[in-house]
C-alpha positions as YAML, in Angstrom:
chain: A
units: angstrom
residues:
- id: 1
  name: UNK
  ca: [-6.76, 12.69, -4.94]
- id: 2
  name: UNK
  ca: [-3.23, 13.08, -5.28]
- id: 3
  name: UNK
  ca: [-3.12, 14.97, -2.17]
- id: 4
  name: UNK
  ca: [-4.27, 11.14, -0.43]
- id: 5
  name: UNK
  ca: [-1.76, 9.52, -1.75]
- id: 6
  name: UNK
  ca: [0.89, 11.85, -0.94]
- id: 7
  name: UNK
  ca: [-0.49, 12.30, 2.46]
- id: 8
  name: UNK
  ca: [-0.17, 8.52, 2.98]
- id: 9
  name: UNK
  ca: [3.31, 8.40, 1.47]
- id: 10
  name: UNK
  ca: [3.95, 11.26, 4.19]
- id: 11
  name: UNK
  ca: [2.47, 8.89, 7.38]
- id: 12
  name: UNK
  ca: [4.16, 6.05, 6.05]
- id: 13
  name: UNK
  ca: [7.94, 7.94, 5.94]
- id: 14
  name: UNK
  ca: [6.79, 9.08, 9.49]
- id: 15
  name: UNK
  ca: [6.28, 5.38, 10.76]
- id: 16
  name: UNK
  ca: [9.04, 4.57, 8.84]
- id: 17
  name: UNK
  ca: [11.75, 7.25, 10.73]
- id: 18
  name: UNK
  ca: [11.48, 4.86, 14.04]
- id: 19
  name: UNK
  ca: [13.22, 1.66, 14.13]
- id: 20
  name: UNK
  ca: [11.51, -1.26, 13.88]
- id: 21
  name: UNK
  ca: [11.97, -2.78, 16.77]
- id: 22
  name: UNK
  ca: [12.10, 0.10, 19.10]
- id: 23
  name: UNK
  ca: [8.33, 0.93, 17.75]
- id: 24
  name: UNK
  ca: [7.32, -2.27, 18.12]
- id: 25
  name: UNK
  ca: [8.50, -2.73, 21.66]
- id: 26
  name: UNK
  ca: [6.43, 0.95, 22.39]
- id: 27
  name: UNK
  ca: [3.17, -0.84, 20.24]
- id: 28
  name: UNK
  ca: [3.44, -3.60, 22.90]
- id: 29
  name: UNK
  ca: [4.30, -1.71, 25.67]
- id: 30
  name: UNK
  ca: [1.01, 0.52, 25.11]
- id: 31
  name: UNK
  ca: [-1.04, -2.03, 23.95]
- id: 32
  name: UNK
  ca: [-0.03, -5.46, 26.62]
- id: 33
  name: UNK
  ca: [1.58, -8.59, 26.45]
- id: 34
  name: UNK
  ca: [0.07, -11.58, 25.01]
- id: 35
  name: UNK
  ca: [0.25, -13.06, 21.47]
- id: 36
  name: UNK
  ca: [-2.28, -10.73, 19.53]
- id: 37
  name: UNK
  ca: [-0.54, -7.77, 20.33]
- id: 38
  name: UNK
  ca: [2.92, -8.70, 19.57]
- id: 39
  name: UNK
  ca: [1.37, -9.30, 15.87]
- id: 40
  name: UNK
  ca: [-0.81, -6.82, 16.19]
- id: 41
  name: UNK
  ca: [2.63, -4.59, 17.25]
- id: 42
  name: UNK
  ca: [4.74, -6.61, 13.82]
- id: 43
  name: UNK
  ca: [2.36, -5.88, 11.19]
- id: 44
  name: UNK
  ca: [1.55, -2.48, 11.93]
- id: 45
  name: UNK
  ca: [6.09, -1.89, 11.79]
- id: 46
  name: UNK
  ca: [5.98, -3.51, 8.31]
- id: 47
  name: UNK
  ca: [2.83, -2.27, 6.93]
- id: 48
  name: UNK
  ca: [4.23, 0.37, 5.35]
- id: 49
  name: UNK
  ca: [6.43, -1.79, 3.07]
- id: 50
  name: UNK
  ca: [3.94, -3.78, 1.43]
- id: 51
  name: UNK
  ca: [1.32, 0.02, 1.04]
- id: 52
  name: UNK
  ca: [4.64, 1.02, -0.87]
- id: 53
  name: UNK
  ca: [5.08, -2.64, -3.02]
- id: 54
  name: UNK
  ca: [1.04, -2.52, -2.84]
- id: 55
  name: UNK
  ca: [0.87, 1.52, -4.54]
- id: 56
  name: UNK
  ca: [3.87, 1.22, -6.75]
- id: 57
  name: UNK
  ca: [2.62, -2.30, -8.37]
- id: 58
  name: UNK
  ca: [-1.12, -0.56, -9.21]
- id: 59
  name: UNK
  ca: [0.85, 2.95, -10.34]
- id: 60
  name: UNK
  ca: [2.42, 0.71, -13.14]
- id: 61
  name: UNK
  ca: [-0.66, -1.29, -13.94]
- id: 62
  name: UNK
  ca: [-2.71, 1.92, -14.83]
- id: 63
  name: UNK
  ca: [0.06, 2.61, -17.42]
- id: 64
  name: UNK
  ca: [-0.68, -1.13, -19.38]
- id: 65
  name: UNK
  ca: [-2.23, -0.76, -22.25]
- id: 66
  name: UNK
  ca: [-5.81, -2.22, -21.35]
- id: 67
  name: UNK
  ca: [-6.02, 0.06, -18.81]
- id: 68
  name: UNK
  ca: [-5.53, 2.98, -20.48]
- id: 69
  name: UNK
  ca: [-8.70, 1.04, -23.49]
- id: 70
  name: UNK
  ca: [-10.45, 1.39, -20.55]
- id: 71
  name: UNK
  ca: [-10.37, 4.82, -19.49]
- id: 72
  name: UNK
  ca: [-10.86, 5.54, -23.20]
- id: 73
  name: UNK
  ca: [-14.62, 3.37, -23.31]
- id: 74
  name: UNK
  ca: [-15.29, 5.05, -20.70]
- id: 75
  name: UNK
  ca: [-15.62, 2.35, -17.80]
- id: 76
  name: UNK
  ca: [-16.93, 3.24, -14.64]
- id: 77
  name: UNK
  ca: [-13.55, 3.46, -12.20]
- id: 78
  name: UNK
  ca: [-14.62, 1.02, -9.67]
- id: 79
  name: UNK
  ca: [-14.95, -1.98, -13.02]
- id: 80
  name: UNK
  ca: [-11.87, -0.32, -14.34]
- id: 81
  name: UNK
  ca: [-9.36, -1.12, -11.11]
- id: 82
  name: UNK
  ca: [-11.01, -4.61, -11.22]
- id: 83
  name: UNK
  ca: [-10.57, -5.16, -14.83]
- id: 84
  name: UNK
  ca: [-7.11, -4.36, -13.76]
- id: 85
  name: UNK
  ca: [-6.31, -6.64, -11.07]
- id: 86
  name: UNK
  ca: [-8.30, -9.19, -12.30]
- id: 87
  name: UNK
  ca: [-6.53, -8.73, -16.48]
- id: 88
  name: UNK
  ca: [-3.06, -9.60, -15.40]
- id: 89
  name: UNK
  ca: [-2.27, -13.26, -14.58]
- id: 90
  name: UNK
  ca: [-0.14, -13.43, -17.88]
- id: 91
  name: UNK
  ca: [1.14, -9.69, -17.85]
- id: 92
  name: UNK
  ca: [5.49, -9.11, -19.01]
- id: 93
  name: UNK
  ca: [7.47, -7.91, -16.00]
...
């Protein structure tokens, strides 16, 4: 499972290696003009930032005591992920 995470990060590094504006212009040139294609291009060049943010938050939540308790209780992975994501409103940073 770790190799999937590492592979995703390397792909994000490749995308972020290109200048954002030029990559967006190339994507619009390839897909054609129009508002939908412009939105796609902007989303594509900006998603690595948000994906890294989500990954870091998930990794930090995984180390919380209630996440460790869910693992200790042998809950299924999907249930523990949902419990981790939805029990954080009062989480202290």
